[in-house]
PDB file of C-alpha atoms and ligand atoms in Angstrom:
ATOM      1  CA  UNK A   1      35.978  -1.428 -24.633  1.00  0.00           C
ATOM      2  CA  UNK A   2      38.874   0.067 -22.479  1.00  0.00           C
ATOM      3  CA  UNK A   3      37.723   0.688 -18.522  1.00  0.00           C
ATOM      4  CA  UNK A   4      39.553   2.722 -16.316  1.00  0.00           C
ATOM      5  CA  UNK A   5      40.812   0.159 -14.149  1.00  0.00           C
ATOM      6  CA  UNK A   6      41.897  -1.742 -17.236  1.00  0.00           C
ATOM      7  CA  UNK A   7      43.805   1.456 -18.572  1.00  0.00           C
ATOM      8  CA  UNK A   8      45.437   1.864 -15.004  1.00  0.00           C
ATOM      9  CA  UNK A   9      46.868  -1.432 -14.838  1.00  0.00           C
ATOM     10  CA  UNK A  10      48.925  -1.493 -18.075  1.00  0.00           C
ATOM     11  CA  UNK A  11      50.368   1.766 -16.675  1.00  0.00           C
ATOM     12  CA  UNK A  12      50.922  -0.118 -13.074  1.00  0.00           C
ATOM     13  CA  UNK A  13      52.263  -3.358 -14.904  1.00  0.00           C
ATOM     14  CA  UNK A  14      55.775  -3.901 -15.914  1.00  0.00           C
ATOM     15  CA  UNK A  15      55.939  -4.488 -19.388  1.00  0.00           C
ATOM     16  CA  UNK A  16      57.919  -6.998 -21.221  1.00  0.00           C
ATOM     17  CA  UNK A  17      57.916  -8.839 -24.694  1.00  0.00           C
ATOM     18  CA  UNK A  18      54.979 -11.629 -24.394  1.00  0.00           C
ATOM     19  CA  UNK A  19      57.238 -14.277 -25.840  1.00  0.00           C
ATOM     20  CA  UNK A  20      60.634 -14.090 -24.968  1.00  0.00           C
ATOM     21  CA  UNK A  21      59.578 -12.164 -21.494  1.00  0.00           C
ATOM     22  CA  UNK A  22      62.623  -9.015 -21.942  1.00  0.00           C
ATOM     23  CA  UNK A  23      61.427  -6.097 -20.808  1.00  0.00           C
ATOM     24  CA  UNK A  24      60.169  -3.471 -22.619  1.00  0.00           C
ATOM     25  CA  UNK A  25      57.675  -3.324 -25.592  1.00  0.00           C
ATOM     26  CA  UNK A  26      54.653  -6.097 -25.581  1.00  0.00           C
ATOM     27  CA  UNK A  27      56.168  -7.248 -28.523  1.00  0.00           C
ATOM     28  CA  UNK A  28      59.703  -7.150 -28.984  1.00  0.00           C
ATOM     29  CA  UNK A  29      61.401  -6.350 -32.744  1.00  0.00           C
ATOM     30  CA  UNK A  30      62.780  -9.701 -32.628  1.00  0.00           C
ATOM     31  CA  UNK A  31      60.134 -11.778 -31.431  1.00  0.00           C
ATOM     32  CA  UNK A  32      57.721  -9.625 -34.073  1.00  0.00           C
ATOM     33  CA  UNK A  33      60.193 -10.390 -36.578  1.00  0.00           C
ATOM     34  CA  UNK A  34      60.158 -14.430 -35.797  1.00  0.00           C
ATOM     35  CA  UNK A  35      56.548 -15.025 -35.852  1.00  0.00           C
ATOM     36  CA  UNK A  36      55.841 -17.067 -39.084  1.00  0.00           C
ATOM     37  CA  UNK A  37      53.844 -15.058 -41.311  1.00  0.00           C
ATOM     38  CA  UNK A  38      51.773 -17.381 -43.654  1.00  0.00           C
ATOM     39  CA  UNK A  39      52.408 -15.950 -47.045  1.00  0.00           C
ATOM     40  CA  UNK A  40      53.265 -19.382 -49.631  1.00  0.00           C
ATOM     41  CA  UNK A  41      51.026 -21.147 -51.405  1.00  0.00           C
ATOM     42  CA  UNK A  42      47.242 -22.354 -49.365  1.00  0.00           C
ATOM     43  CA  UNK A  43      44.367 -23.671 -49.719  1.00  0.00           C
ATOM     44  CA  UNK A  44      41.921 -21.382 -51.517  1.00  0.00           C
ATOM     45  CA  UNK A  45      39.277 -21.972 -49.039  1.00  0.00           C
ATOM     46  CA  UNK A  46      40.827 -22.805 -45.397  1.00  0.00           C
ATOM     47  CA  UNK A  47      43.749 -20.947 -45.960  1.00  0.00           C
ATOM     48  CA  UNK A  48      45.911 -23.950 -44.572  1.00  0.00           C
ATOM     49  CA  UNK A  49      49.546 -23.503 -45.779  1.00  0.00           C
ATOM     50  CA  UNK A  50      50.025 -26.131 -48.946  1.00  0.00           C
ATOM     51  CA  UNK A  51      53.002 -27.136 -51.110  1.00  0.00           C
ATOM     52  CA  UNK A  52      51.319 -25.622 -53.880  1.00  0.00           C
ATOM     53  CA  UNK A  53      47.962 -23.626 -54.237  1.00  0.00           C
ATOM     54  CA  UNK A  54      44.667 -25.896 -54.328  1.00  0.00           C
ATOM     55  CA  UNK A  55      40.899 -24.767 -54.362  1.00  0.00           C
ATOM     56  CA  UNK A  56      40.465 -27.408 -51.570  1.00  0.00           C
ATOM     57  CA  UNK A  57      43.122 -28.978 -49.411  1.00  0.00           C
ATOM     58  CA  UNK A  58      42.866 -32.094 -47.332  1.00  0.00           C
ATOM     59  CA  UNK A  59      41.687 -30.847 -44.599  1.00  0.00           C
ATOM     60  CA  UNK A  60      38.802 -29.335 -45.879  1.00  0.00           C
ATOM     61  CA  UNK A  61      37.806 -31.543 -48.924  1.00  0.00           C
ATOM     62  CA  UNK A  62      34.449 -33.622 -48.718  1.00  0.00           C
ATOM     63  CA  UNK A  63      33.275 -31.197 -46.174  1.00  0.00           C
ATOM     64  CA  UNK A  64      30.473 -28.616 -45.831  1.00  0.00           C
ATOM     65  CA  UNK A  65      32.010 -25.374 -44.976  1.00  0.00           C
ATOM     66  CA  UNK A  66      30.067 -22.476 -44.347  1.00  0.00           C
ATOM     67  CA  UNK A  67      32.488 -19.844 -44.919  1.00  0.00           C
ATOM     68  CA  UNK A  68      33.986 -18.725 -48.082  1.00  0.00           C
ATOM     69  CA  UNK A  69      37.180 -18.203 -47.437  1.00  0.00           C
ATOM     70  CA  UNK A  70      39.639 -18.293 -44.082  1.00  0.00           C
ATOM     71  CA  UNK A  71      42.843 -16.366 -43.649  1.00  0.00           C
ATOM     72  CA  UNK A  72      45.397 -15.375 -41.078  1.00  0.00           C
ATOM     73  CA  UNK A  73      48.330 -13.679 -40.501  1.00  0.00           C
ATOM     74  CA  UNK A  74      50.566 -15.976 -38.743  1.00  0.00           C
ATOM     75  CA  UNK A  75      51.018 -19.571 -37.173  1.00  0.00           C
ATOM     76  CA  UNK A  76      49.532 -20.797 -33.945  1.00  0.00           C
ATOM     77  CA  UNK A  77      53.208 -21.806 -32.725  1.00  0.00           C
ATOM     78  CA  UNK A  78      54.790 -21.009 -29.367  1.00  0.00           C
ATOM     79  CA  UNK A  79      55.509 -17.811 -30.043  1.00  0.00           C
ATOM     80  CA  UNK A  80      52.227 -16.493 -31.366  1.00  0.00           C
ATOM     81  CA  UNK A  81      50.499 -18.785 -28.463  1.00  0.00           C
ATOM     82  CA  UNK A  82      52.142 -16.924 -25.747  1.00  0.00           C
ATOM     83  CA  UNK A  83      51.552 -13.900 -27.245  1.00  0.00           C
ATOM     84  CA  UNK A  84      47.785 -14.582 -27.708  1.00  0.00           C
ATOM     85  CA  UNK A  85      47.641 -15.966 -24.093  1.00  0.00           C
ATOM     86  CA  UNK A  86      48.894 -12.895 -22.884  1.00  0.00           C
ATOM     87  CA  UNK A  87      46.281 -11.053 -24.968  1.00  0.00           C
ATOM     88  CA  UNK A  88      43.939 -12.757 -23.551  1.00  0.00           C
ATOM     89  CA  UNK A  89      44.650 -13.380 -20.230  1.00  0.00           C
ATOM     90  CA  UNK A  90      46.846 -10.286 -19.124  1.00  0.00           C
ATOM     91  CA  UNK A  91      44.052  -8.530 -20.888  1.00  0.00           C
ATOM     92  CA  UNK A  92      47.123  -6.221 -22.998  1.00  0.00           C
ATOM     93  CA  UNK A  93      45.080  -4.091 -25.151  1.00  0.00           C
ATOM     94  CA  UNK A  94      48.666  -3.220 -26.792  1.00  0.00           C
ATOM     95  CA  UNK A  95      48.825  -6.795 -27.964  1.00  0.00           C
ATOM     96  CA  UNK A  96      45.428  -6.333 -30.077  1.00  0.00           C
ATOM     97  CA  UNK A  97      46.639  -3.090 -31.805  1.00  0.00           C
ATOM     98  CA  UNK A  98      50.002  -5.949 -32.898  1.00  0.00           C
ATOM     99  CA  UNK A  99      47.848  -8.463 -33.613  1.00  0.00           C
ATOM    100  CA  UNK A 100      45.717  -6.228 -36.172  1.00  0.00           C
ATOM    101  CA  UNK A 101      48.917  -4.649 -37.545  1.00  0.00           C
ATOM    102  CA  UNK A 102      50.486  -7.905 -38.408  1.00  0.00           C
ATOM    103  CA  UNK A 103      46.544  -8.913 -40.053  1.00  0.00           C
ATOM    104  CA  UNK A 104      46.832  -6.007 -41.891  1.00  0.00           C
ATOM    105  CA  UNK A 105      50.805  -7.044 -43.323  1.00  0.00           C
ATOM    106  CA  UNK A 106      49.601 -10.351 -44.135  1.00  0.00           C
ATOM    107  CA  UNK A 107      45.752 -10.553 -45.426  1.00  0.00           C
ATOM    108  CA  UNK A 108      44.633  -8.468 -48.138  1.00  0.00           C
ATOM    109  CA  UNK A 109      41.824  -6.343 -47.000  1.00  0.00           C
ATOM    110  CA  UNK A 110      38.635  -8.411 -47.905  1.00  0.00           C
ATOM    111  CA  UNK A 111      35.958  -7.865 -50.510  1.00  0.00           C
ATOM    112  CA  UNK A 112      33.025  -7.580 -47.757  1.00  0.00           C
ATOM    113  CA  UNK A 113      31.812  -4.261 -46.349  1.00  0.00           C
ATOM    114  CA  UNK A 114      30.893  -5.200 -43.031  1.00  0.00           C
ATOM    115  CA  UNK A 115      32.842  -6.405 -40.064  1.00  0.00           C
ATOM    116  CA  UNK A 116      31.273  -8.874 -37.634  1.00  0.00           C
ATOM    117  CA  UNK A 117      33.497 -10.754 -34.632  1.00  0.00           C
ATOM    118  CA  UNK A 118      33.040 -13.617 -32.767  1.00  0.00           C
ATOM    119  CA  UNK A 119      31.426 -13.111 -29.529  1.00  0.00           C
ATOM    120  CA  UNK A 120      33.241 -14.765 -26.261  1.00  0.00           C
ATOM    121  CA  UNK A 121      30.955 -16.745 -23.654  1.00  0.00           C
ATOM    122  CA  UNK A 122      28.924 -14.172 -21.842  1.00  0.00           C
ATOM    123  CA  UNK A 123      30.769 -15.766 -18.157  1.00  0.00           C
ATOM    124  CA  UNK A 124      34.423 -15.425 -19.580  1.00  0.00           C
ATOM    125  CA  UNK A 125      33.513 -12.076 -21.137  1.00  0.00           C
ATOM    126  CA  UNK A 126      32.673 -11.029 -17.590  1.00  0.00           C
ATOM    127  CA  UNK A 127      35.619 -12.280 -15.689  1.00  0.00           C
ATOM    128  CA  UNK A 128      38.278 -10.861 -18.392  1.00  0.00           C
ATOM    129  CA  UNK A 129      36.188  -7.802 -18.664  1.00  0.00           C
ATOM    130  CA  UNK A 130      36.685  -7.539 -22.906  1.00  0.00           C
ATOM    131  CA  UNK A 131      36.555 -10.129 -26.042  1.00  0.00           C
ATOM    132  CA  UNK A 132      39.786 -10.438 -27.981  1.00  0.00           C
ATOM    133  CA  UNK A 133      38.221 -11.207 -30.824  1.00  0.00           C
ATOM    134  CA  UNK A 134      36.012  -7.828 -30.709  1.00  0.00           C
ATOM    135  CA  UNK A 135      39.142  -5.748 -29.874  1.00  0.00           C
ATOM    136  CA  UNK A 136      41.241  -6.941 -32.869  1.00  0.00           C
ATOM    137  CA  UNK A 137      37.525  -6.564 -35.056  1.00  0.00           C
ATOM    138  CA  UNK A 138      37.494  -3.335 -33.795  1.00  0.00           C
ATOM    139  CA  UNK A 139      41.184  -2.382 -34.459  1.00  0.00           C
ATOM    140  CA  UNK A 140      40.738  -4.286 -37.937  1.00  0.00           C
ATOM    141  CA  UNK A 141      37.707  -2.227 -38.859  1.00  0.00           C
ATOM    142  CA  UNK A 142      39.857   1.069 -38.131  1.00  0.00           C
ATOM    143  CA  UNK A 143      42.938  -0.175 -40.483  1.00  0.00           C
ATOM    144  CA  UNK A 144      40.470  -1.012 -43.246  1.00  0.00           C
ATOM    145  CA  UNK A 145      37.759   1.746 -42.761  1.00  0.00           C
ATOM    146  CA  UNK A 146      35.152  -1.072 -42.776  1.00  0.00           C
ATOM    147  CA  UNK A 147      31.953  -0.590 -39.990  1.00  0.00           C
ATOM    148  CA  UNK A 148      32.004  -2.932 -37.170  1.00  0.00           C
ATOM    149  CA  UNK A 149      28.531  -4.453 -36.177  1.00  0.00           C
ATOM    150  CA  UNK A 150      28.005  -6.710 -32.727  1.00  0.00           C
ATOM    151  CA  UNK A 151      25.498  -9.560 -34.595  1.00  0.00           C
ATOM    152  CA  UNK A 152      25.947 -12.631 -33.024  1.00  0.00           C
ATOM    153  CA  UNK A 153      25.052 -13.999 -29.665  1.00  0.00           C
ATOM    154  CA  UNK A 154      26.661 -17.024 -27.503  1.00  0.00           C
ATOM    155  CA  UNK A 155      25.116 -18.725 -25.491  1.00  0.00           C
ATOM    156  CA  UNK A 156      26.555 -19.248 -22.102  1.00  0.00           C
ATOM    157  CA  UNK A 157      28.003 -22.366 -20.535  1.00  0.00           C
ATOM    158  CA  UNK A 158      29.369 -24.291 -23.495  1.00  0.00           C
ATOM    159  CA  UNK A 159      32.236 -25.527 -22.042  1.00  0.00           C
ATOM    160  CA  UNK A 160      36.070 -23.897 -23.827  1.00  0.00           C
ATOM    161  CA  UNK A 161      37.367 -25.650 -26.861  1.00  0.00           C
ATOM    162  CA  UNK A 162      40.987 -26.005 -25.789  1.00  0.00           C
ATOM    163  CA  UNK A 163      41.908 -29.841 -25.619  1.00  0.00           C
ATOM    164  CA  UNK A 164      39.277 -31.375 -27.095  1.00  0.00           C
ATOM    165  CA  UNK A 165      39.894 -33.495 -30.188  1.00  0.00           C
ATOM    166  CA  UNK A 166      38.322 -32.032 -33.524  1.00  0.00           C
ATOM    167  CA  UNK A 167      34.873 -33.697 -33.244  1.00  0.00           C
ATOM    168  CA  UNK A 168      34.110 -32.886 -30.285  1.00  0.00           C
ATOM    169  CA  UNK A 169      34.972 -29.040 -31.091  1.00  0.00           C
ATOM    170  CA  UNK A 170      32.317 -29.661 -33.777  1.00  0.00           C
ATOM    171  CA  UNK A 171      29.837 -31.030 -31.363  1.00  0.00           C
ATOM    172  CA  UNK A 172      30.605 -28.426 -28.611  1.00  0.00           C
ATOM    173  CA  UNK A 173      29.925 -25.263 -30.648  1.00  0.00           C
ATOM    174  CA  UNK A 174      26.784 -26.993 -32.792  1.00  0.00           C
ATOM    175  CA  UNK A 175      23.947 -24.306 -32.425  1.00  0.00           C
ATOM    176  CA  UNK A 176      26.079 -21.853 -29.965  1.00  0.00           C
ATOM    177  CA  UNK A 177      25.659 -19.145 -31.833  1.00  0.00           C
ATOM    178  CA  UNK A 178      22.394 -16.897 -33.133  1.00  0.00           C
ATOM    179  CA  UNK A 179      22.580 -13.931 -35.220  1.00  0.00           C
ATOM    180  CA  UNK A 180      20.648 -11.156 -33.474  1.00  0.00           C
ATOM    181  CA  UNK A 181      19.119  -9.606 -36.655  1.00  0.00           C
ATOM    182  CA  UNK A 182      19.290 -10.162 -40.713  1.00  0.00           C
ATOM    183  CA  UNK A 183      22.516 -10.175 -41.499  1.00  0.00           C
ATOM    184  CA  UNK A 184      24.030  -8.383 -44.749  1.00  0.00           C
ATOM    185  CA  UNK A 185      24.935 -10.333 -47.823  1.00  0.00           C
ATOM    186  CA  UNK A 186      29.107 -10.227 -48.140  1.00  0.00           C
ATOM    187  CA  UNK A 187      30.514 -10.147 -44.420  1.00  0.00           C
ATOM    188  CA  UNK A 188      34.009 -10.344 -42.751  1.00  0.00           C
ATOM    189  CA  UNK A 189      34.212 -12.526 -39.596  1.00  0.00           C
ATOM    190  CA  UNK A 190      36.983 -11.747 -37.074  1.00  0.00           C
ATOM    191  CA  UNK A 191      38.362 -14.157 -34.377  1.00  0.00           C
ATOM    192  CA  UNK A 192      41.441 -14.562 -32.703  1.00  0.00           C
ATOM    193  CA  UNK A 193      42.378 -18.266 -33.361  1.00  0.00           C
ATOM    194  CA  UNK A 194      41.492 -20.743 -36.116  1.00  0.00           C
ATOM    195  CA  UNK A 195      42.536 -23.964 -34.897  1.00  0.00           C
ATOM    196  CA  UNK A 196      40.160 -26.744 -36.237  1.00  0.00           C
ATOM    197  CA  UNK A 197      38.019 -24.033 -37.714  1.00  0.00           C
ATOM    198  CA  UNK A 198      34.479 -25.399 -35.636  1.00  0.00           C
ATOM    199  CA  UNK A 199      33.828 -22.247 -34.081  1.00  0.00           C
ATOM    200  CA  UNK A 200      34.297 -19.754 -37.033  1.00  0.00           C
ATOM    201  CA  UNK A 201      32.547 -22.433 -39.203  1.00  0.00           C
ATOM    202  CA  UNK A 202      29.650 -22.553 -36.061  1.00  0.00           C
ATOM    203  CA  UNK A 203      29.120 -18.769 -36.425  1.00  0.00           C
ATOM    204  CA  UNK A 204      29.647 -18.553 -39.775  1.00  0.00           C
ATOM    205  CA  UNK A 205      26.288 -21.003 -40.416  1.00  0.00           C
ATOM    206  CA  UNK A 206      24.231 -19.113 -37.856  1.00  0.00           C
ATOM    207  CA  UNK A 207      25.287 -15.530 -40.099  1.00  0.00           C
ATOM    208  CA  UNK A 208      24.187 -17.297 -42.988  1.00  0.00           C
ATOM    209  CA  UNK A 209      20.983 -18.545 -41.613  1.00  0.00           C
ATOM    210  CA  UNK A 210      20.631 -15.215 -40.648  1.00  0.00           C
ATOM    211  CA  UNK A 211      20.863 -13.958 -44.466  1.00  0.00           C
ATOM    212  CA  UNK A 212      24.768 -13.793 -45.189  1.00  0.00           C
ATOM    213  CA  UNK A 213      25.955 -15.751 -48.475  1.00  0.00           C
ATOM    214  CA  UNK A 214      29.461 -15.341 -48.282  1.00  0.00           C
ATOM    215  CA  UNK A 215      31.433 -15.215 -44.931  1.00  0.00           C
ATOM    216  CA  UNK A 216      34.958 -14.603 -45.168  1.00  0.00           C
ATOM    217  CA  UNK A 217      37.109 -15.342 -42.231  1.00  0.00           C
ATOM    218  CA  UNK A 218      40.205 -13.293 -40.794  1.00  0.00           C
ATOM    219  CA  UNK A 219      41.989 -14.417 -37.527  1.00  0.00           C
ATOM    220  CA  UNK A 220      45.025 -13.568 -36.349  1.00  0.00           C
ATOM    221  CA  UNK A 221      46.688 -17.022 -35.989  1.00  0.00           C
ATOM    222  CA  UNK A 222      46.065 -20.029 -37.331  1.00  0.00           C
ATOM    223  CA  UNK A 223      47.015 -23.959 -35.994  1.00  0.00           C
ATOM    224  CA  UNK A 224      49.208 -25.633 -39.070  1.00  0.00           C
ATOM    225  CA  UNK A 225      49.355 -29.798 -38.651  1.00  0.00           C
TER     226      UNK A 225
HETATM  227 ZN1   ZN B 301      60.672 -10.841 -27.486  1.00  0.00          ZN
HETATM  228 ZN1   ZN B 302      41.546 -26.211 -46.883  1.00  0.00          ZN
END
């Protein structure tokens, strides 16, 4: 939620286009235009681009995955990376209202009536003062006139995922999450970043513990190997 010393210092800040660094809008038309949308052909279930459309691709074949379907609007490359770092760690609320327009371009709205995000670790949440992943929930929920409900909890001190190599990711996030209360049947799951897809698949099992059968996952960027 916006606080008044957040609101005061994107009025105090100079602003300038999060990946190419000209001044001006958070985004700049070019560098909007440049970020790779991921439209072609995926993978029915992970949402990883393919050559041609498959029910499961490589990535995710053999495996147990909670959720029914992932999808995002654009590629974890450099660009979109230093625009989510900036999102995340300037703390630009403008860059969530982007990040949930360009969502909106790319994914279809989804079949599920409720919104739920994925909530950051109670100790970061304090020092950046928000959760990305709520904001763009939030900013989705308004686009698609879906209700947004707060139904997971992390548990603190789980260490961040960045760098570690995909098993570990699994490991780390194993049992991090609890839903707070039953959840409903059909539910959309926002976060900000699928990379290996452990911590959307970690709160997607604790929603479905919780009573969910299908989980369908929007993020804003996604990591393509
Ligand atoms: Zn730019
Ligand atoms: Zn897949």
């Amino acid at each position: 939620m916006r606080n008044p010393a957040a609101a005061l210092l994107d009025l105090i800040l100079p602003s300038f286009c999060s990946v190419c660094r000209a001044p001006g809008d958070a985004l700049c038309e070019a560098c909007r235009g440049r970020l790779a949308r991921i439209e072609g052909p995926a993978c029915d279930r992970c949402g990883a681009p393919t050559a041609w459309p498959v029910e499961r691709c490589r990535e995710c074949a053999g495996r147990r995955i909670p959720f029914a379907t992932a999808r995002a609007a654009v590629v974890y490359d450099d660009a979109a990376r230093s625009l989510v770092a900036d999102w995340k760690d300037r703390g630009l609320r403008s860059l969530a209202g982007l990040a949930a327009e360009l969502v909106s371009e790319v994914v279809a709205r989804p079949g599920a009536y409720t919104i739920v995000f994925v909530p950051s670790d109670p100790v970061r949440r304090l020092t950046r003062g928000y959760n990305p992943a709520e904001r763009l929930a939030v900013t989705l929920g308004e686009r698609w006139q879906l209700p947004v409900v707060p139904l997971l909890a992390r548990s603190a001190g789980v260490g961040p995922q960045r760098g570690l190599p995909l098993a570990e990711r699994r490991r780390n996030v194993r049992g991090v999450f609890q839903a707070t209360r039953a959840a409903p049947k059909e539910l959309v799951l926002v976060d900000d970043v699928y990379t290996s897809g452990a911590t959307v698949s970690a709160a997607a099992s604790a929603l479905r513990k919780a009573g969910a059968r299908r989980v369908e996952v929007v993020t804003f960027a996604r990591a393509v190997r």
